[in-house]
Structure formats: C-alpha cells, structure tokens
Tab-separated table of C-alpha atoms and ligand atoms in Angstrom:
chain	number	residue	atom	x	y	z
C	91	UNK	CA	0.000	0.000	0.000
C	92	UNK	CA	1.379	3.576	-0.866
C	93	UNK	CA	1.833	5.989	2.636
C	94	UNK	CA	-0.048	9.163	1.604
C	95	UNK	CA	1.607	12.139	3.469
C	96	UNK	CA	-0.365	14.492	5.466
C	97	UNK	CA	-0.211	18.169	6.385
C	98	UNK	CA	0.202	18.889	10.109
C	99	UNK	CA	-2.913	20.031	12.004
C	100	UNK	CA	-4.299	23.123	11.850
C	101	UNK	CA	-3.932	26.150	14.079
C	102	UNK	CA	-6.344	27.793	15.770
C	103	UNK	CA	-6.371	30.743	13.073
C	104	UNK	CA	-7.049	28.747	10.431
C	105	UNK	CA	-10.431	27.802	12.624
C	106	UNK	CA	-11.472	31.544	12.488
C	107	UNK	CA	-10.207	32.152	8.821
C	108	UNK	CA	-11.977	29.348	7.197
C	109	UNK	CA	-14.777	28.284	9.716
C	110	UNK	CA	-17.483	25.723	8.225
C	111	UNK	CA	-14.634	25.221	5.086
C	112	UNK	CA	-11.873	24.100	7.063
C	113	UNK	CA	-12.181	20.401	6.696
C	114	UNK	CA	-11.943	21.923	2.444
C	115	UNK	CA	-8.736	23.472	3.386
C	116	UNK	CA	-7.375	20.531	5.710
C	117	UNK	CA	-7.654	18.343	2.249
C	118	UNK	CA	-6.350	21.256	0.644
C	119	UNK	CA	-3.090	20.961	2.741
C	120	UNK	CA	-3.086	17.313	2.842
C	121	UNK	CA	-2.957	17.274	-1.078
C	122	UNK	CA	0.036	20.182	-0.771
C	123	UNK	CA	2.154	17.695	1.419
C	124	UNK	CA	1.205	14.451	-0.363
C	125	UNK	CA	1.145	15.322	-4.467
C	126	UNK	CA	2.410	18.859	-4.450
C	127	UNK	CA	6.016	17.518	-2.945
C	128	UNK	CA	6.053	14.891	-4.986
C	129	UNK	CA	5.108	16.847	-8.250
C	130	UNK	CA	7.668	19.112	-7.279
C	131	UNK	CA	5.804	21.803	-6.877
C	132	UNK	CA	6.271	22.834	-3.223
C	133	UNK	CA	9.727	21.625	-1.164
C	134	UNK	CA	9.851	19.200	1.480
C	135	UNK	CA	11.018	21.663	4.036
C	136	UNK	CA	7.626	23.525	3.378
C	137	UNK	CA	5.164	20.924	4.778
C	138	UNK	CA	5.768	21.504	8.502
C	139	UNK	CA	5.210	25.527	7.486
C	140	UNK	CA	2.373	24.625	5.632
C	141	UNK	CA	-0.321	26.250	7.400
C	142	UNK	CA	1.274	29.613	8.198
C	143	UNK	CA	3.612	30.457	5.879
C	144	UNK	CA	1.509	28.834	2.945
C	145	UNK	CA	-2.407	28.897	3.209
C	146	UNK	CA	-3.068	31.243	5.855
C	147	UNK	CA	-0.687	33.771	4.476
C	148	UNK	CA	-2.907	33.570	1.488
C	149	UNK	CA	-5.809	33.239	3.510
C	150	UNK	CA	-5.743	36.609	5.339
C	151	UNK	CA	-5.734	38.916	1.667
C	152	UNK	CA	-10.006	37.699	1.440
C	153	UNK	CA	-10.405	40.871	3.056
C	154	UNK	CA	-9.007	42.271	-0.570
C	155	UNK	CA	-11.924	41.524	-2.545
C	156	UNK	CA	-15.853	42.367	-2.684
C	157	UNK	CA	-18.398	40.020	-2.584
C	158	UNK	CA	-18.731	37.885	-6.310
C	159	UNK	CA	-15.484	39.257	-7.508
C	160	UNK	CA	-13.808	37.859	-10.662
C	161	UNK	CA	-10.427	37.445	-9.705
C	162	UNK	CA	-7.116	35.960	-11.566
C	163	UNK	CA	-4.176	34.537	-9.794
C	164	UNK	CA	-0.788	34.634	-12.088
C	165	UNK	CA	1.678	32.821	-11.588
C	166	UNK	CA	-0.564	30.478	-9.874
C	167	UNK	CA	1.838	27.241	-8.909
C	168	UNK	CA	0.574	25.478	-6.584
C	169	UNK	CA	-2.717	27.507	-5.932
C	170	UNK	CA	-1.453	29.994	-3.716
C	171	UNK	CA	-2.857	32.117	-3.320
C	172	UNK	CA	-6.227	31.131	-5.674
C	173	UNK	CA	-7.207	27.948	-4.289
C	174	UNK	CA	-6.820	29.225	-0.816
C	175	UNK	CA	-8.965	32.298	-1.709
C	176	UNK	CA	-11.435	29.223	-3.568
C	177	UNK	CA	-11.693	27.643	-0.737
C	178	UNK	CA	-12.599	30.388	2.027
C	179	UNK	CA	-14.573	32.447	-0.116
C	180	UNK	CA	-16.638	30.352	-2.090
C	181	UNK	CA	-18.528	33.661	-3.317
C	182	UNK	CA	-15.559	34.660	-5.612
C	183	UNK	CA	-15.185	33.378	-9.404
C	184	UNK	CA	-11.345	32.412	-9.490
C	185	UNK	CA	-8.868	32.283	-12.868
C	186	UNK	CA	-5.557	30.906	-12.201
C	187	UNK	CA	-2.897	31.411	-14.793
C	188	UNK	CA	0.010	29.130	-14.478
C	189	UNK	CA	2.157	28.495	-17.974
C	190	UNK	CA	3.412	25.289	-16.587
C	191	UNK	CA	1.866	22.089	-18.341
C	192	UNK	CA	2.682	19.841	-14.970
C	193	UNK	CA	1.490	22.535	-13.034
C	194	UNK	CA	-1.923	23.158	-14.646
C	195	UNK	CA	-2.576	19.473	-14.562
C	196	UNK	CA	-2.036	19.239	-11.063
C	197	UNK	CA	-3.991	22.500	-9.913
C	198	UNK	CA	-6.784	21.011	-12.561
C	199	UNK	CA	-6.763	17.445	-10.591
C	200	UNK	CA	-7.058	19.582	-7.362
C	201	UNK	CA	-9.682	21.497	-8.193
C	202	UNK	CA	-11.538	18.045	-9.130
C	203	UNK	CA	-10.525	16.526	-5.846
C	204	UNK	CA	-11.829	19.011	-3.726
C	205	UNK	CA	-14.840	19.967	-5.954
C	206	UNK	CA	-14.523	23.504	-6.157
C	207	UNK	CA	-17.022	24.850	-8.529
C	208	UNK	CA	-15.425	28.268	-8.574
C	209	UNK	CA	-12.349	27.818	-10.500
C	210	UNK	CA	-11.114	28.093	-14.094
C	211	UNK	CA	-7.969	26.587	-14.696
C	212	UNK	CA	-5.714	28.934	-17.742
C	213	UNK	CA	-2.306	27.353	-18.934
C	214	UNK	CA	-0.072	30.118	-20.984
C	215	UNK	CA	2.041	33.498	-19.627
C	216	UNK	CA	0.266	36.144	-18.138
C	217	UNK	CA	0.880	38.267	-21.193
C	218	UNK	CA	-0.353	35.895	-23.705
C	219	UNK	CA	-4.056	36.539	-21.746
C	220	UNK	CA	-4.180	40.102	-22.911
C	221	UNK	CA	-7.487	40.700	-24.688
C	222	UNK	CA	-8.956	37.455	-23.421
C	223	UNK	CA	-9.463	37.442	-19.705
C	224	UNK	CA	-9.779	40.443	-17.542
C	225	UNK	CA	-11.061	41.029	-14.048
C	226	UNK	CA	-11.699	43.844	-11.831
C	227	UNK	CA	-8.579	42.030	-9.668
C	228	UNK	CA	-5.908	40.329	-10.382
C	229	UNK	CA	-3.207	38.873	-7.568
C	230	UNK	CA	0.116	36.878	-7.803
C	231	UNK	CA	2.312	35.808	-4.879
C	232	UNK	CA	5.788	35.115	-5.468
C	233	UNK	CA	5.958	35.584	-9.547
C	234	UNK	CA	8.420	38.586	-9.790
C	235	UNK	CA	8.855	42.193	-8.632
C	236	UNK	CA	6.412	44.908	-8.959
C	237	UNK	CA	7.720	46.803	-11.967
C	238	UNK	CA	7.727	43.250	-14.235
C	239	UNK	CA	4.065	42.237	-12.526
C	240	UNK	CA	2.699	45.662	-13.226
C	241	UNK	CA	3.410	44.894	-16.971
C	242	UNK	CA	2.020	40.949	-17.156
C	243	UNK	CA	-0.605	41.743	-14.866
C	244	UNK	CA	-2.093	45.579	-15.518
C	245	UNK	CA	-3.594	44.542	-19.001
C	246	UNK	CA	-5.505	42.086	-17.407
C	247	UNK	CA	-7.080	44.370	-14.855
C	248	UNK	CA	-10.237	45.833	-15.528
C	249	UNK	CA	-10.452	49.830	-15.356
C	250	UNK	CA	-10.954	50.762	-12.269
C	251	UNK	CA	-9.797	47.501	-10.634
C	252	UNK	CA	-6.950	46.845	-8.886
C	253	UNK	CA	-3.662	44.774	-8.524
C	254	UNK	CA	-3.093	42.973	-5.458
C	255	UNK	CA	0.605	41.939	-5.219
C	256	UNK	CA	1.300	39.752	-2.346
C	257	UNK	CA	4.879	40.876	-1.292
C	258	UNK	CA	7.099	40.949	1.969
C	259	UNK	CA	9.409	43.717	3.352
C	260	UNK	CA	10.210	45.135	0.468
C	261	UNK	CA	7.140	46.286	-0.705
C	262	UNK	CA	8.106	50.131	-0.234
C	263	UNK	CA	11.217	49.837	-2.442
C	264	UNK	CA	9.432	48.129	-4.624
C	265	UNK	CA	6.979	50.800	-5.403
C	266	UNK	CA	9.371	53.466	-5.642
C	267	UNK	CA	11.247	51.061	-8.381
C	268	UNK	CA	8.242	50.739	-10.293
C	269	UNK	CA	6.523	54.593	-10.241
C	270	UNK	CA	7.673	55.109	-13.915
C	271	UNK	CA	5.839	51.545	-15.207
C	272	UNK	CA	3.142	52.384	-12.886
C	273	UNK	CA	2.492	55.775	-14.833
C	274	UNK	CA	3.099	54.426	-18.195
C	275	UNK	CA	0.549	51.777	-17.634
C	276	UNK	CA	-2.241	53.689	-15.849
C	277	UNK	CA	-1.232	52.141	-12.654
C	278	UNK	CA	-2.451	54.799	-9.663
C	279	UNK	CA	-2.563	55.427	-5.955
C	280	UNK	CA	-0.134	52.149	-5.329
C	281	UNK	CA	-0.336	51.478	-1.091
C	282	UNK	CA	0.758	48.944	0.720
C	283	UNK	CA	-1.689	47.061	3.034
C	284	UNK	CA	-1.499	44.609	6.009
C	285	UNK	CA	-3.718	41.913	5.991
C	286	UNK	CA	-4.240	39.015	9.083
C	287	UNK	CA	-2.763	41.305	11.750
C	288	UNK	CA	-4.898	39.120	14.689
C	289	UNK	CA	-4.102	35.714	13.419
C	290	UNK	CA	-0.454	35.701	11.724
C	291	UNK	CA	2.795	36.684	13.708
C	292	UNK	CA	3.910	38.406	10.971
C	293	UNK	CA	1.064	40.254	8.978
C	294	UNK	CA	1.162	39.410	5.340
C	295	UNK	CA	1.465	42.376	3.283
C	296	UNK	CA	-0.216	43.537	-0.794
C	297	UNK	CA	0.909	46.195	-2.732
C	298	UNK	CA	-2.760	47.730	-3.996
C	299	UNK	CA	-2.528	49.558	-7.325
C	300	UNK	CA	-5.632	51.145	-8.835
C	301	UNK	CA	-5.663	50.706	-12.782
C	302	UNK	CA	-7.095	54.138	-13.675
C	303	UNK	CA	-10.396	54.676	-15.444
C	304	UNK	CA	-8.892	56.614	-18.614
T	1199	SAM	C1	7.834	30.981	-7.472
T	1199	SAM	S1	6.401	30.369	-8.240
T	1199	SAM	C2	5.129	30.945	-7.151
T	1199	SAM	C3	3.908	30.091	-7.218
T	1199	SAM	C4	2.787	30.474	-6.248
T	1199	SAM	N1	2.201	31.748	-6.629
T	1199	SAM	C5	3.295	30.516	-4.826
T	1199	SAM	O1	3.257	31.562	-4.190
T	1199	SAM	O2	3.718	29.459	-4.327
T	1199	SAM	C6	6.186	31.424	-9.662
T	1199	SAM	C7	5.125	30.902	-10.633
T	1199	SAM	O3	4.897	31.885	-11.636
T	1199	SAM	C8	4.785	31.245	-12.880
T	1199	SAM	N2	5.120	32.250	-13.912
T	1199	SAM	C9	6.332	32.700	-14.286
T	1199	SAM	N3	6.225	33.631	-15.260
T	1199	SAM	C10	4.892	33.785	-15.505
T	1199	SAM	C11	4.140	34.592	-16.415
T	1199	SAM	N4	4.726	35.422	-17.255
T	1199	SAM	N5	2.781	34.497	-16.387
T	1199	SAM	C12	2.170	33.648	-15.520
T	1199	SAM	N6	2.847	32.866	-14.645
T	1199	SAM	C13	4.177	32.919	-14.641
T	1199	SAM	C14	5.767	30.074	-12.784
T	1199	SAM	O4	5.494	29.051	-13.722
T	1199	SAM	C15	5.565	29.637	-11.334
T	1199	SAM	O5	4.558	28.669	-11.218
C-alpha cells in the first residue's frame, strides 16, 4: 500500500479564517504535502510551514476583494494564493494562470478533488491573456517584482480595478522602483496594506494599485 503524506494540524487561526470550510482546506493541505512535494511543486522543508507560511498567508488577503469578484491569480503554482482564496470564499469566481503544463494538470486534478465549482484553470504566460481574460482584480504571490508584474498583470485588470501583489518587506522599495511603469501603464494610488494582523505573527502584506479609469 502507498503511505499518503499528510499536512500537520491546523492552528487555531485557520479555525477563524476558514470556519465551516476548514475540513476543504485541511484536504487542501493534505494534497500540498502528499502530491504537491512529490510533483515538485512545493519543497519538502515547506510541509511543517504549511499552514502559516503557505495557506493562511494567502488566507488573510479575502479581506481584498468584494463580494462575487472575478479574480485571476498569475503565476498560480501550486494555488497559492487562488485555491486558498477558492476555498474560504466560495462567493468569488477564481482564474488561475500558471504556464506550466505539470502545473496546470495538477492545480486542474485539485480542483476536481476538492470539488470547487469556482475555479477556471488557464495554462499560458500572463501576457499571452491580454485581450482574453480580464477582471476587476488580479493577484500573484511570489511571480516577480512589482515593476515586471505591473506589466504581465495591468492589461488584465479591468479599469478601475486593482492589482493585489502579495509581497514581503520590500514592498516600499518596490513601489518606488516601479513609479515610472506604474504611470506608463495607468497604474495609480499604489499602497501597501497589512492583511491578518490578529491571526499571523507576521502580517502578510499587498501592494494595492488602482488601474485608472482613462
Ligand atoms: C515561485 S512560483 C510561485 C507560485 C505560487 N504563486 C506561490 O506563491 O507558491 C512562480 C510561478 O509563476 C509562474 N510564472 C512565471 N512567469 C509567468 C508569467 N509570465 N505568467 C504567468 N505565470 C508565470 C511560474 O510558472 C511559477 O509557477
């Protein structure tokens, strides 16, 4: 018989963060440590981090989006952050953009597995989508720095929507790096926000920039 690997148990935050959909985001993190190590598409060193570094670091950015959004995750990996935001906010329509073959067939088995209805799986570069899929936000965790984002990931924002750039300390730098992009591409009022202040020991942090209505 083959040992299936499981995710460690959940913290108390993820109680309050996913409430009645927890037991959807304990499978969640049991199929991160089982097929996402061995697919290669998290490390082994990540599993015992799982919860708080991974999915409720993800978790905490809900507060980022209305009720119903449309929202596309680039660079999309292994779902993080748009199967977490699937999972606890079952309101939202989610895109994820990944151009990895291997990677779109495992966030596509995923999505089967935990029968989310709420998900549209996209393989190709962020770029490539231009003219086909827009929302009023996009996000992306982990896919590059602002000023290279800002130009995959503006097009695809609706006018008037917003990016939401999950980042860490840098964020401030990284916005003063990327004011000239920003401009070119109608990218306004950028802001950092902290998210998850009263569950994470380190709040995780967005850069926020408005694509302008003109
Ligand atoms: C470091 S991984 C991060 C994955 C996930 N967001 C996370 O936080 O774990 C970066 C991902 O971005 C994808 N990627 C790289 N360039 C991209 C592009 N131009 N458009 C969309 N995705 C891209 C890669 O294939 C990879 O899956």
């Amino acid at each position: 018989m083959t040992e299936h690997e499981t995710a460690p148990q959940a913290p108390e935050g993820a109680h309050r963060l996913f409430g009645e959909r927890l037991s959807l985001a304990a499978a969640f993190a049991d199929i991160l440590a089982d097929t996402g190590v061995s697919h290669g598409l998290i490390g082994p060193r990540e599993v015992p981090r799982l919860w708080d570094r991974h999915i409720l670091n993800c978790a905490v950015i809900a507060d980022a989006f209305a009720d119903g959004e449309r929202v596309i995750d680039v660079g999309s990996g292994a779902g993080l952050p748009g199967l977490v935001l699937a999972i606890g906010r079952p309101d939202l329509e989610l895109h994820l953009v990944e151009p990895m073959q291997r990677r779109t067939d495992w966030l596509s088995s995923t999505v089967e597995d935990l029968g989310l209805d709420n998900v549209t799986v996209h393989r190709g570069r962020a770029e490539e989508m231009t003219g086909t899929l827009a929302a009023p936000a996009v996000t992306a965790r982990a896919v590059a720095r602002l000023d290279k984002l800002a130009r995959w990931c503006l097009p695809l924002v609706e006018p008037g929507g917003r990016l939401v750039a999950m980042k860490g300390r840098s964020a401030p730098e990284e916005i003063e790096q990327a004011r000239t992009v920003l401009r070119r591409l109608g990218g306004i009022d950028p802001r950092v926000v902290e998210h998850g202040e009263d569950v994470l020991r380190e709040p995780t942090r967005t850069i926020q920039v408005t694509r302008s209505k003109r």
